[in-house]
Amino acid sequence: MLDYKDMGPRSLLVDSFDDVADHLLIDSENLEVPVIYDPNIPQASSISRRWNALFGEWYMLLDDELEILLFTLNNDGYDALVGLGPGSTPAGDDFLTGMHIALRWMGHNFENVISFRNLESRTTWFSSCMLRDAACGLTWYRSKKLLEALSKGADGEVEDALNEVMSMGHTSGRAWISGFFHAVSVCNSSSWEAKNRCNGWK
Amino acid sequence: MQRVEVVRGVYYDSVSLMRVAQELTKIDGVIDATLNMATEANIKIMSAAGFDLSGLDLRPSDLVIAVKAKEEIIDEIIAKAKEYLSNPPWKTTEISQQYFPKSLNGALSMLPEANLALISIAGQYAGDEAMECLNKGLHVMLYSDNVSLEKEIELKNTAKEKGLLVMGPDCGTAVIKGIGLGFANACPVGPVGMVAAAGTGLQEVHVQLAHRGIGVLHAIGTGGRDVKEAVGGITSLMGIEALLESDDVKVIVMVGKPPAPEVEKKIFQRLASGNKPAVLGYIGGELEGDRPPIYFCKELEETAAVAAAVVNGTDPALARKDLSLKYEHLKELASHFGKRKGYLRGLYSGGTLCYEAQLIASKLLGPIYSNAPLDGRYKLSDSLKSIGNCMVDYGEDEFTQGRLHPMMDSTFRAKRMIEEAKDDEVGVILFDCVLGYGCHESPADQLASAISQVKREVGDRVIFVGYVCGVEADPQIASRQRKILEDVGVVLADSNAQAARLACLLLQ
C-alpha cells in the first residue's frame, strides 16, 4: 500500500489486525480519523457515448504479462480469474473488482459473475476483501474519482483519474481498468454474445 | 568463439533488441553481441560484422541472436539474451504509470480537441492509419518511412481536399507553434516559418538560426519526395499558404534538396506573389541571384545566415561575406592541425547533412562515393565497403530496417569508425553528432569511446572532424557533447558546411 488512496474501505482496519480482532472492538467513529471520501459506489446518471471507444479497448490492456487473463477468460470464464496472477492482489482479482464496481455503478446485479463461496481459500485475504467490498457496493478512492470523472465527462479529468488508477501496483491498475471497461463495454454492447453475458448479470 | 541462434516467428521492437545487446556486451568475456530481426539488410550487416549466417534459412520474422564470447560462457550469454528479452531487467523502472489509449478512437475520446496525429508505425500499415486520421479531420505527421509513392500521393490529395496537411512520409522533424515533434531541437520560438523536407536539413537550419538568436514558430515537414514531380509539392505549397496566412510568421524559409523544376517554379511563384520575404535554401539548387524579398541559398548555414539577416533587417550580402571569411579562416585552422595523407571518409546519421557534405567535398576533392551519392555513377555497390573519398548515410533504409536510426543509437556507426580509422588509406574521418528530443541521450559518448579506442592503435595518423548539431537547451546539452568529443581529440566545426570544408582542407 502506498498511501490512503490505496486503502480499501475496510480491509486494513479489520483484517490486518486479524489476530486481535476477536478481543478488540474497533470503534472507528471515535478514532477521530478524518473522513477522506465516501466509499459507496454511486449510480451512474448517464455515461457519455464519448467514452465508448475507450471502454472498447479493454482487451487491448491485457497484453504482456496480463495475456493470461484474456486467455483464461475466453476459455474458462470469470470464475477462473479468481486468484489468478502473482502478488497480494492477483491481477485476475483486480480485473474482477473493476468489473464488479462497473456493474454496481451501472445498476446491474452480479450474483452470477463469480461464486463468492469460499473466496478466502481461493485467493489472498486482501484480494478477497477487495472483491467483497466491491460486492457490497464499496470502492476505494482512486476508482471513486474515476467514476466521478466519467460521469462529469470533463476534459482531462478522466485522463487524470485513469493515470491515478494505473499507478496502482505493477499491473493492478491496468487489470482493474480492463475489468471495468470490459463490464461497461459488454453492458453497452448490442451483440448477441454480449447480451447473453449481460443477462447473466441482471 | 561465436554462436548464432534463431528464434522463429517473433517480433521485438528495435529499442528492446538494442538494450539487450548493450546489456550483453557489458558482460566480461563478451566480445560482440547483436540481436536483429532477420531482414536482408540486417543479415548483410551481421555478416559484415563477422557472424557466420551461412546455411541458415532465415525469414524477416525470425530473430537472430549472435554472440562472440569466450567459449566457456557462450551458452550462458545466449540464455541471458533470452531471459532479458522475456523479462527485461530495465523494465521495472520504466513501467509507465500513465494510461495511454490503445486506439485512435480511444485517444480522440480523451483528447477531442486534438487536430494532429503523429504516426510512427511500420511503413506498410502507416498509410492506412494516416488515411483514417485524415478522415477524422486530423492533420498528419507521418514519421514512418517505407510508405509507397502511390500511397503518399493518395494521402496528400485527400488531405488537400479536406484542407489538411500530411507532413511526410519519413518526416523526422517538425515544429508547430514552437513545439518540436520528432527529432526536434530545443530552439527558441520566433518569427521564422519553415517548410522543409523534415530531416537534419531542417534541424541544421533551426539550430543555426538559434545560434544567431532567431527563433522558429512553425517548421512544416513535407517528406523528401514532396517536391518530386510525381507528388507536385502538395504539402510544400500548402505549408507556404499556411505560413503566408500566419500573422506571427515574418520570414519564410524553404529547406531541402532541389525540387523538380516544375515544382520549384510553382513554389517560387507562390512566394513571389506573397507578402513576405522568403529564403529558398535548396541545397545545391541551381537558382541563384537574389530577387528581394526572395533569396536563394545553396547551403544550410548560408540559408540560416541569410534568413537571420532578413529577420534583423540587415544586409544578407554582408551575412554571406561573413560566412566566406569564416570559411577562409578554416585554411589556417587546417594548417594548424597539420594535413593528413589518404582519403576522406564521412560517416553520417543525418541524410541532408551527408548530402550537403558531399556537395561541398565534391567541389574540393572530386567525386565522392556514397550509398546515397549525388551522382548515381558513384553509388557504392556495398555500403559497408568504402571506396576512395566516400560518405555513408547511416540513416538510409538499408541501415534502419529492423534497427534503430543512427541518431538514436550510434553503436553501428562507431564500429565502422574504428574500421575506417584502421585503414592505412584513410586520413580524415568526418561525422555528425545530432542532438535533440528523441536522439540518443549522449551520442558523443558512443562515438568518443570508439575514437579513443582506435586512437590508441593508430595515433594521430587519422584526424577526426565532427559537428555537433544542437543547442544548449537540448536534452543532451550541446556544450557537454562537444567537450566529450574534444576530450578525445576531435576537431569540431561550428556547422556542417564548415566541418565538410575543414575535413577536405585537412587532406593533402
XYZ file of C-alpha atoms in Angstrom:
710
model
C 0.000 0.000 0.000
C 1.351 3.377 -0.914
C -0.958 5.884 0.748
C -4.541 6.477 1.803
C -5.647 6.395 -1.826
C -4.804 2.704 -1.966
C -6.689 1.564 1.136
C -9.757 -0.471 0.635
C -12.756 0.723 2.632
C -12.340 -1.756 5.463
C -9.606 -4.217 4.641
C -6.740 -2.721 6.609
C -8.678 -1.866 9.729
C -10.246 -5.253 10.179
C -8.141 -7.886 8.522
C -4.638 -6.678 9.187
C -5.458 -6.893 12.915
C -6.852 -10.357 12.474
C -5.072 -11.870 15.486
C -6.504 -9.367 17.919
C -9.842 -8.815 16.277
C -11.613 -11.388 18.454
C -10.859 -9.438 21.601
C -10.812 -5.952 20.279
C -13.650 -3.743 19.324
C -12.532 -1.018 16.984
C -14.757 1.984 17.375
C -13.953 3.730 14.145
C -16.366 6.583 14.794
C -14.355 7.725 17.813
C -10.918 7.308 16.257
C -11.098 10.881 15.030
C -9.777 9.803 11.674
C -10.737 12.410 9.090
C -13.227 11.273 6.508
C -11.361 11.252 3.216
C -14.114 10.107 0.921
C -17.372 8.246 0.806
C -16.615 4.658 -0.326
C -20.152 3.983 -1.574
C -20.341 3.376 -5.292
C -22.755 5.884 -6.804
C -25.253 5.061 -9.506
C -24.163 6.359 -12.918
C -26.598 9.035 -14.019
C -25.580 8.900 -17.655
C -22.418 7.814 -19.388
C -21.373 9.873 -22.359
C -21.063 7.949 -25.611
C -17.773 9.773 -25.983
C -16.052 7.131 -23.832
C -17.328 4.121 -25.756
C -14.135 3.829 -27.812
C -12.126 3.876 -24.612
C -14.239 1.141 -22.986
C -13.806 -0.953 -26.127
C -10.066 -1.050 -25.520
C -10.438 -3.332 -22.502
C -8.924 -6.419 -24.112
C -6.011 -4.426 -25.535
C -4.937 -3.662 -21.976
C -4.478 -7.365 -21.333
C -1.153 -7.697 -23.100
C 2.282 -8.845 -21.964
C 2.044 -10.440 -18.521
C -1.738 -9.963 -18.422
C -2.347 -12.003 -21.568
C -3.108 -14.999 -19.380
C -6.227 -13.221 -18.114
C -7.667 -12.872 -21.594
C -6.833 -16.477 -22.383
C -8.433 -17.741 -19.173
C -11.481 -15.524 -19.557
C -12.111 -16.768 -23.089
C -11.611 -20.405 -22.197
C -12.833 -20.818 -18.631
C -14.936 -17.785 -17.790
C -14.933 -15.261 -14.981
C -14.752 -17.622 -12.034
C -11.398 -18.961 -13.200
C -9.923 -15.485 -12.829
C -10.219 -15.565 -9.036
C -6.727 -15.645 -7.554
C -5.058 -15.708 -10.977
C -1.712 -13.960 -11.087
C 1.128 -13.145 -8.706
C 1.171 -10.564 -5.907
C -1.005 -9.614 -2.997
C -3.818 -8.691 -5.332
C -3.642 -11.206 -8.191
C -4.402 -9.495 -11.499
C -7.464 -11.702 -12.003
C -8.964 -10.263 -8.808
C -8.138 -6.729 -9.890
C -9.961 -7.387 -13.163
C -12.989 -8.819 -11.346
C -13.032 -5.966 -8.827
C -13.042 -3.391 -11.594
C -15.777 -5.344 -13.274
C -17.969 -5.569 -10.163
C -17.600 -1.874 -9.487
C -18.638 -1.073 -13.058
C -21.684 -3.333 -12.761
C -22.712 -1.750 -9.457
C -22.171 1.686 -10.940
C -24.363 0.853 -13.921
C -27.087 -0.606 -11.724
C -26.610 -4.269 -12.609
C -26.567 -7.165 -10.253
C -23.664 -9.540 -10.391
C -24.515 -12.618 -8.412
C -23.796 -14.843 -11.385
C -20.453 -13.393 -12.376
C -18.350 -15.331 -9.865
C -19.020 -17.514 -6.884
C -18.210 -15.823 -3.585
C -18.338 -19.121 -1.736
C -15.006 -19.990 -0.088
C -13.495 -16.913 -1.654
C -10.917 -16.609 1.114
C -9.498 -20.027 0.296
C -9.240 -19.242 -3.416
C -7.264 -16.004 -3.222
C -5.270 -13.775 -0.849
C -7.010 -12.267 2.178
C -6.584 -8.754 0.867
C -7.926 -9.644 -2.540
C -10.948 -11.416 -1.134
C -11.735 -8.311 0.931
C -11.360 -6.149 -2.114
C -13.814 -8.309 -4.051
C -16.301 -8.465 -1.181
C -16.069 -4.697 -0.740
C -16.941 -4.247 -4.390
C -19.837 -6.670 -3.986
C -21.047 -4.634 -1.004
C -21.025 -1.532 -3.147
C -17.869 -0.042 -1.710
C -14.827 1.126 -3.552
C -11.515 2.867 -2.967
C -10.521 6.413 -3.528
C -8.901 6.223 -6.943
C -11.748 4.352 -8.592
C -14.288 6.667 -6.996
C -12.506 9.569 -8.664
C -12.713 7.763 -11.997
C -16.443 7.161 -11.627
C -16.950 10.833 -10.866
C -14.797 11.915 -13.812
C -16.640 9.620 -16.226
C -19.991 10.942 -15.022
C -18.904 14.552 -15.388
C -17.217 13.983 -18.721
C -14.879 16.915 -18.190
C -11.784 17.102 -20.397
C -8.633 15.990 -18.655
C -10.351 14.634 -15.537
C -10.857 11.153 -16.953
C -7.254 11.070 -18.100
C -6.012 12.166 -14.664
C -8.215 9.630 -12.911
C -7.105 6.824 -15.233
C -3.470 7.746 -14.594
C -4.112 7.503 -10.863
C -5.637 4.070 -11.201
C -2.797 2.955 -13.483
C -0.346 3.885 -10.746
C -1.709 1.130 -8.511
C 0.882 -1.611 -8.217
C 2.751 -3.299 -11.007
C -0.201 -4.482 -13.090
C -3.104 -3.978 -10.668
C -4.250 -0.682 -12.117
C -4.165 -1.917 -15.677
C -6.060 -5.118 -14.826
C -8.630 -3.142 -12.820
C -9.261 -0.699 -15.692
C -9.515 -3.591 -18.120
C -12.186 -5.286 -15.986
C -14.046 -2.031 -15.507
C -14.010 -1.203 -19.224
C -14.960 -4.770 -20.073
C -18.095 -4.667 -17.951
C -19.219 -1.268 -19.261
C -18.432 -2.316 -22.788
C -20.456 -5.533 -22.541
C -23.388 -3.718 -20.927
C -23.345 -1.118 -23.701
C -22.975 -3.624 -26.492
C -25.842 -4.839 -28.592
C -24.192 -8.063 -29.739
C -25.852 -11.399 -29.072
C -22.896 -12.722 -27.127
C -22.720 -9.611 -25.008
C -26.456 -9.723 -24.343
C -26.109 -13.284 -23.137
C -23.339 -12.281 -20.802
C -25.257 -9.266 -19.654
C -28.427 -11.271 -18.992
C -26.472 -13.407 -16.590
C -25.684 -10.317 -14.580
C -29.228 -8.962 -14.251
C 34.064 -18.281 -30.495
C 30.721 -17.265 -31.934
C 27.192 -18.617 -31.601
C 24.186 -17.724 -33.698
C 20.739 -18.677 -32.534
C 17.487 -18.186 -34.423
C 14.132 -17.692 -32.737
C 11.358 -18.244 -35.255
C 8.357 -16.033 -35.828
C 8.713 -13.462 -33.073
C 8.759 -9.719 -33.058
C 10.613 -7.378 -30.753
C 10.937 -3.657 -31.200
C 14.370 -2.373 -32.104
C 14.785 -0.486 -28.817
C 14.428 -3.734 -26.845
C 16.883 -5.538 -29.100
C 19.405 -2.725 -28.794
C 19.057 -2.679 -24.995
C 19.572 -6.434 -24.738
C 22.651 -6.274 -26.986
C 24.050 -3.427 -24.893
C 23.472 -5.362 -21.658
C 25.204 -8.442 -23.075
C 28.273 -6.555 -24.286
C 28.778 -5.239 -20.753
C 29.440 -8.791 -19.514
C 33.100 -9.773 -19.099
C 34.209 -12.155 -21.816
C 31.698 -10.933 -24.407
C 33.442 -9.561 -27.499
C 30.371 -8.655 -29.533
C 26.635 -9.256 -29.305
C 23.868 -8.281 -31.635
C 20.184 -9.070 -31.892
C 18.325 -8.355 -35.093
C 15.239 -9.316 -36.988
C 16.463 -11.316 -39.982
C 15.810 -8.788 -42.730
C 18.070 -8.905 -45.764
C 19.786 -5.680 -44.695
C 20.408 -6.948 -41.170
C 21.771 -10.268 -42.392
C 24.242 -8.365 -44.551
C 25.288 -6.157 -41.656
C 25.717 -9.093 -39.270
C 27.748 -10.992 -41.857
C 29.955 -7.951 -42.339
C 30.498 -7.881 -38.572
C 31.945 -11.379 -38.878
C 28.980 -13.541 -37.872
C 28.597 -16.696 -39.937
C 24.954 -16.923 -41.007
C 25.590 -19.193 -43.990
C 23.290 -22.166 -44.343
C 20.587 -20.682 -42.151
C 17.068 -20.492 -43.540
C 16.155 -17.029 -42.292
C 12.969 -15.038 -42.743
C 12.300 -11.412 -41.752
C 10.066 -12.560 -38.888
C 12.926 -14.520 -37.300
C 15.028 -13.096 -34.513
C 18.767 -13.718 -34.785
C 20.803 -13.658 -31.585
C 24.511 -13.556 -32.424
C 27.243 -13.547 -29.820
C 31.034 -13.606 -29.893
C 32.397 -14.552 -26.492
C 34.717 -16.866 -24.621
C 33.703 -20.470 -25.160
C 33.039 -21.206 -21.519
C 30.379 -18.501 -21.181
C 28.728 -18.515 -24.592
C 25.802 -20.782 -23.619
C 25.177 -18.638 -20.606
C 25.174 -15.462 -22.747
C 22.627 -16.855 -25.200
C 20.433 -17.892 -22.262
C 20.875 -14.420 -20.784
C 19.746 -12.836 -24.066
C 16.533 -14.851 -23.982
C 15.991 -14.071 -20.333
C 16.426 -10.340 -20.970
C 14.004 -10.497 -23.878
C 11.272 -12.126 -21.835
C 11.980 -10.229 -18.655
C 13.977 -7.067 -19.321
C 15.963 -6.024 -16.240
C 15.318 -2.355 -17.008
C 11.575 -2.810 -17.324
C 10.647 -2.437 -13.661
C 11.984 1.097 -13.606
C 10.345 2.038 -16.857
C 6.772 0.943 -16.333
C 4.510 3.709 -17.411
C 2.156 4.946 -14.771
C 0.063 6.685 -17.345
C -2.944 5.468 -19.202
C -2.215 5.573 -22.904
C -5.192 4.915 -25.154
C -4.713 1.890 -27.331
C -6.660 3.067 -30.346
C -7.160 6.223 -32.369
C -10.799 6.447 -31.300
C -9.811 5.962 -27.674
C -7.253 8.750 -27.961
C -9.796 11.048 -29.582
C -12.306 10.389 -26.820
C -9.728 11.603 -24.319
C -8.472 14.472 -26.481
C -11.475 15.582 -28.537
C -9.816 18.880 -29.463
C -6.736 17.188 -30.962
C -6.126 18.185 -34.568
C -2.829 16.462 -35.317
C -1.854 12.806 -35.303
C 1.757 11.667 -35.281
C 2.092 8.245 -36.868
C 5.127 6.122 -36.171
C 4.426 2.522 -37.070
C 5.726 0.086 -39.679
C 5.538 1.697 -43.118
C 3.270 -0.956 -44.627
C 0.485 -0.028 -42.180
C 1.237 3.669 -41.791
C -0.527 4.802 -44.959
C -3.872 3.302 -43.976
C -3.639 4.736 -40.465
C -2.832 8.138 -41.939
C -5.912 7.927 -44.162
C -8.068 7.084 -41.131
C -6.678 10.122 -39.339
C -7.432 12.357 -42.314
C -10.970 11.004 -42.413
C -11.326 12.005 -38.783
C -10.243 15.536 -39.631
C -6.711 15.325 -38.264
C -3.560 16.766 -39.777
C -0.938 14.042 -40.032
C 2.736 13.919 -39.259
C 3.836 10.691 -40.890
C 7.100 9.823 -39.181
C 7.156 6.337 -40.711
C 9.134 5.648 -43.837
C 8.675 2.844 -46.370
C 5.290 4.255 -47.433
C 4.788 3.822 -51.188
C 4.830 6.814 -53.512
C 1.305 5.951 -54.701
C 0.028 5.979 -51.137
C 1.757 9.274 -50.451
C 0.076 10.873 -53.475
C -3.314 9.441 -52.472
C -2.927 10.726 -48.910
C -1.804 14.176 -49.961
C -4.597 14.579 -52.493
C -7.169 13.526 -49.898
C -5.621 15.897 -47.363
C -5.664 18.761 -49.836
C -9.381 18.252 -50.488
C -10.010 18.380 -46.758
C -7.690 21.322 -46.134
C -5.384 19.183 -44.002
C -1.613 18.750 -44.040
C 0.226 15.475 -44.472
C 3.748 16.009 -43.183
C 5.802 13.122 -44.530
C 6.158 10.217 -45.020
C 9.610 9.984 -43.473
C 9.032 13.276 -41.686
C 11.502 13.062 -38.809
C 11.160 16.605 -37.515
C 8.549 19.322 -37.354
C 7.789 22.320 -35.196
C 4.228 23.501 -34.684
C 3.583 26.633 -32.647
C 7.089 26.334 -31.264
C 6.566 22.764 -30.066
C 9.039 20.297 -31.502
C 7.789 17.000 -32.873
C 10.051 14.047 -33.592
C 13.784 14.766 -33.637
C 13.473 18.470 -32.895
C 15.933 20.722 -31.112
C 15.057 22.904 -28.139
C 15.450 26.164 -30.047
C 13.748 29.491 -29.334
C 10.374 30.430 -30.787
C 10.378 33.392 -33.150
C 9.234 34.960 -36.393
C 10.509 32.368 -38.876
C 8.265 29.812 -40.537
C 9.915 26.920 -42.333
C 8.838 24.362 -44.872
C 11.381 21.586 -45.105
C 11.803 18.008 -46.209
C 11.962 17.393 -42.450
C 15.176 15.707 -41.573
C 18.527 17.004 -40.473
C 18.362 19.828 -43.023
C 15.525 21.312 -41.002
C 17.410 20.651 -37.768
C 20.592 22.298 -39.029
C 18.814 25.482 -40.171
C 16.770 25.519 -36.942
C 19.967 25.219 -34.873
C 21.951 27.719 -36.970
C 19.111 30.232 -36.646
C 19.153 29.683 -32.881
C 22.927 30.338 -32.836
C 22.108 33.674 -34.451
C 19.411 34.455 -31.892
C 16.476 33.804 -34.216
C 13.539 31.581 -33.335
C 11.144 29.479 -35.387
C 7.383 29.365 -34.883
C 6.458 26.638 -37.340
C 8.570 24.182 -39.298
C 6.328 22.156 -41.545
C 7.820 18.877 -42.685
C 6.953 17.598 -46.125
C 8.938 14.397 -46.583
C 11.702 14.244 -49.171
C 9.519 13.166 -52.099
C 7.033 16.008 -51.820
C 8.972 18.227 -54.231
C 9.366 15.471 -56.826
C 7.341 15.824 -59.982
C 5.032 12.916 -59.089
C 3.815 14.493 -55.855
C 3.978 18.020 -57.190
C 4.858 19.765 -53.944
C 1.355 19.421 -52.472
C 2.438 19.768 -48.828
C 5.133 22.346 -49.616
C 2.595 24.604 -51.310
C 0.014 24.105 -48.565
C 2.704 24.815 -45.988
C 3.640 28.065 -47.742
C -0.030 29.030 -47.795
C -0.339 28.421 -44.053
C 2.795 30.444 -43.311
C 1.666 33.301 -45.547
C -1.614 33.405 -43.625
C 0.024 33.408 -40.186
C 0.407 36.926 -38.791
C 3.182 35.752 -36.495
C 5.418 34.482 -39.292
C 7.516 37.283 -40.766
C 10.018 35.349 -42.880
C 9.548 32.064 -44.724
C 12.430 29.625 -45.161
C 12.337 26.660 -47.514
C 14.845 23.846 -46.946
C 15.597 20.602 -48.726
C 17.136 19.064 -51.774
C 16.337 20.869 -55.054
C 12.735 20.347 -56.223
C 11.719 19.189 -59.675
C 11.814 22.243 -61.993
C 8.014 22.439 -62.321
C 7.566 22.267 -58.561
C 10.312 24.791 -57.924
C 8.591 27.166 -60.347
C 5.281 26.844 -58.502
C 6.973 27.384 -55.140
C 8.839 30.434 -56.377
C 5.732 31.912 -57.995
C 3.646 31.487 -54.864
C 6.307 33.029 -52.658
C 6.892 35.876 -55.120
C 3.201 36.714 -55.126
C 3.036 36.509 -51.334
C 3.595 39.385 -48.994
C 6.537 38.053 -47.031
C 10.282 37.761 -47.531
C 11.444 34.220 -48.223
C 14.731 32.358 -48.292
C 14.940 29.302 -50.539
C 17.574 27.007 -49.130
C 17.544 24.212 -51.664
C 20.886 22.530 -51.100
C 22.919 22.569 -54.280
C 19.996 24.120 -56.160
C 20.568 25.865 -59.454
C 18.546 29.016 -58.820
C 20.747 31.942 -57.885
C 20.789 35.696 -57.926
C 18.553 37.080 -55.187
C 15.323 38.741 -56.213
C 14.486 40.548 -52.973
C 12.470 39.803 -50.986
C 13.227 36.299 -52.284
C 16.735 34.987 -51.583
C 18.379 31.849 -52.958
C 20.888 29.846 -50.963
C 22.781 26.639 -51.681
C 23.857 25.535 -48.241
C 22.188 25.130 -44.862
C 24.327 27.518 -42.841
C 24.055 30.115 -45.589
C 20.267 29.724 -45.515
C 20.192 30.390 -41.778
C 22.609 33.312 -42.040
C 20.608 34.986 -44.817
C 17.284 34.333 -43.052
C 18.673 35.832 -39.829
C 19.807 38.921 -41.746
C 16.348 39.296 -43.299
C 14.689 38.998 -39.878
C 17.100 41.544 -38.397
C 16.744 43.906 -41.337
C 20.464 43.766 -42.123
C 22.080 43.148 -45.494
C 22.053 39.438 -46.496
C 25.108 40.118 -48.673
C 27.061 41.034 -45.551
C 25.933 37.832 -43.857
C 27.260 35.860 -46.810
C 30.522 37.808 -46.711
C 30.951 37.000 -43.017
C 30.475 33.327 -43.796
C 33.053 33.465 -46.585
C 35.561 34.941 -44.158
C 34.873 32.133 -41.708
C 35.403 29.581 -44.467
C 38.698 31.272 -45.421
C 39.815 31.011 -41.815
C 39.370 27.230 -42.000
C 42.504 27.062 -44.158
C 44.564 28.432 -41.268
C 42.880 26.011 -38.931
C 43.747 23.107 -41.248
C 47.395 24.197 -41.336
C 47.385 24.400 -37.563
C 46.264 20.798 -37.189
C 48.518 19.556 -39.991
C 47.468 17.922 -43.223
C 46.917 14.186 -43.472
C 47.538 11.691 -46.267
C 44.803 9.485 -47.619
C 41.095 9.539 -48.244
C 38.202 11.303 -46.610
C 35.554 9.063 -45.060
C 32.298 10.613 -43.896
C 30.004 8.686 -41.557
C 26.677 10.429 -41.161
C 23.498 9.934 -39.200
C 21.714 12.790 -40.987
C 20.752 12.347 -44.645
C 20.690 16.027 -45.610
C 23.887 16.697 -43.685
C 25.539 13.875 -45.646
C 24.167 15.281 -48.894
C 25.449 18.778 -48.133
C 28.867 17.440 -47.108
C 29.102 15.550 -50.397
C 28.258 18.699 -52.364
C 30.967 20.669 -50.603
C 33.558 17.890 -50.717
C 32.953 17.063 -54.374
C 33.869 20.623 -55.310
C 37.122 20.378 -53.373
C 38.100 16.730 -53.828
C 36.246 15.486 -56.909
C 33.711 12.639 -56.986
C 32.514 11.284 -53.645
C 31.353 7.689 -53.375
C 28.302 7.061 -51.242
C 25.333 4.801 -50.586
C 23.293 7.950 -51.350
C 25.515 9.682 -53.914
C 24.970 12.968 -55.712
C 25.677 11.170 -58.961
C 24.463 7.599 -59.480
C 27.806 6.631 -61.046
C 29.406 6.866 -57.622
C 26.999 4.648 -55.751
C 28.715 2.134 -53.517
C 27.948 -1.420 -54.582
C 28.343 -2.421 -50.958
C 27.536 0.270 -48.408
C 29.741 -1.454 -45.868
C 32.870 -1.131 -48.012
C 34.211 2.333 -48.717
C 35.878 3.356 -51.974
C 38.116 6.412 -52.359
C 36.692 9.581 -50.856
C 33.439 8.300 -49.519
C 30.473 9.308 -47.342
C 27.941 6.904 -45.907
C 24.475 7.918 -44.755
C 23.566 5.555 -41.922
C 20.016 6.890 -41.890
C 19.247 5.221 -45.235
C 16.577 2.492 -45.210
C 19.159 -0.269 -45.688
C 20.530 0.509 -42.226
C 17.311 1.309 -40.383
C 15.047 -1.622 -41.243
C 14.620 -3.534 -38.004
C 17.219 -1.464 -36.188
C 17.377 1.946 -34.564
C 18.100 5.086 -36.540
C 21.732 6.150 -36.009
C 20.548 9.313 -34.293
C 19.147 7.053 -31.571
C 21.994 4.583 -31.483
C 25.465 5.252 -32.894
C 26.912 1.856 -31.973
C 26.972 0.564 -35.511
C 28.447 3.782 -36.909
C 31.054 3.813 -34.140
C 32.187 0.314 -35.135
C 32.586 1.489 -38.714
C 34.580 4.463 -37.467
C 37.092 2.066 -35.924
C 37.364 0.027 -39.136
C 37.855 3.130 -41.259
C 40.491 4.567 -38.955
C 42.468 1.346 -39.103
C 42.570 1.566 -42.901
C 46.003 2.923 -43.901
C 44.464 4.693 -46.874
C 42.262 6.905 -44.683
C 43.445 10.307 -43.497
C 40.330 12.133 -42.299
C 37.103 10.892 -40.779
C 34.189 13.296 -40.867
C 30.996 12.773 -38.884
C 27.924 14.439 -37.446
C 26.534 14.186 -33.944
C 22.889 15.197 -33.977
C 21.166 16.209 -30.747
C 17.571 16.934 -29.848
C 14.461 15.262 -28.495
C 14.301 11.607 -29.438
C 18.030 11.337 -30.136
C 20.383 9.194 -28.048
C 20.912 10.553 -24.538
C 24.618 11.098 -25.230
C 25.657 10.268 -28.795
C 29.068 11.846 -28.230
C 29.860 9.220 -25.591
C 29.165 6.392 -28.038
C 31.360 7.990 -30.706
C 34.111 9.161 -28.350
C 34.530 5.697 -26.927
C 35.258 4.317 -30.422
C 37.551 7.232 -31.263
C 39.651 6.928 -28.122
C 39.894 3.161 -28.645
C 41.164 3.458 -32.206
C 43.436 6.390 -31.430
C 45.397 4.148 -29.110
C 46.136 1.988 -32.147
C 46.624 4.484 -34.963
C 47.706 7.599 -33.062
C 47.294 10.868 -34.961
C 47.638 9.356 -38.426
C 43.907 9.891 -38.822
C 42.193 13.100 -37.801
C 38.547 13.165 -36.751
C 36.429 16.161 -37.753
C 32.974 16.448 -36.248
C 29.985 18.699 -36.000
C 27.525 18.736 -33.120
C 24.135 19.777 -34.456
C 22.352 21.005 -31.369
C 21.826 23.770 -28.850
C 22.491 24.222 -25.173
C 18.859 23.645 -24.226
C 18.750 20.237 -25.918
C 18.379 17.292 -23.523
C 21.972 16.234 -24.305
C 23.360 19.791 -23.747
C 25.454 20.807 -26.759
C 28.475 22.069 -24.783
C 28.677 18.796 -22.867
C 28.594 16.782 -26.091
C 31.240 18.992 -27.656
C 33.513 18.588 -24.644
C 33.230 14.795 -24.746
C 34.386 14.814 -28.363
C 37.079 17.460 -27.880
C 38.499 15.461 -24.977
C 39.291 12.581 -27.352
C 40.902 14.917 -29.864
C 38.056 15.533 -32.315
C 38.309 18.801 -34.236
C 34.867 20.370 -34.060
C 33.372 22.851 -36.505
C 30.512 25.292 -35.977
C 28.325 23.997 -38.787
C 28.018 21.028 -41.088
C 29.234 23.121 -44.007
C 32.316 24.183 -42.062
C 33.057 20.647 -40.931
C 32.915 19.354 -44.509
C 35.199 22.154 -45.750
C 37.656 21.671 -42.915
C 37.784 17.903 -43.497
C 38.681 18.470 -47.153
C 41.264 21.114 -46.315
C 42.956 18.711 -43.916
C 43.788 16.344 -46.767
C 46.972 16.861 -48.704
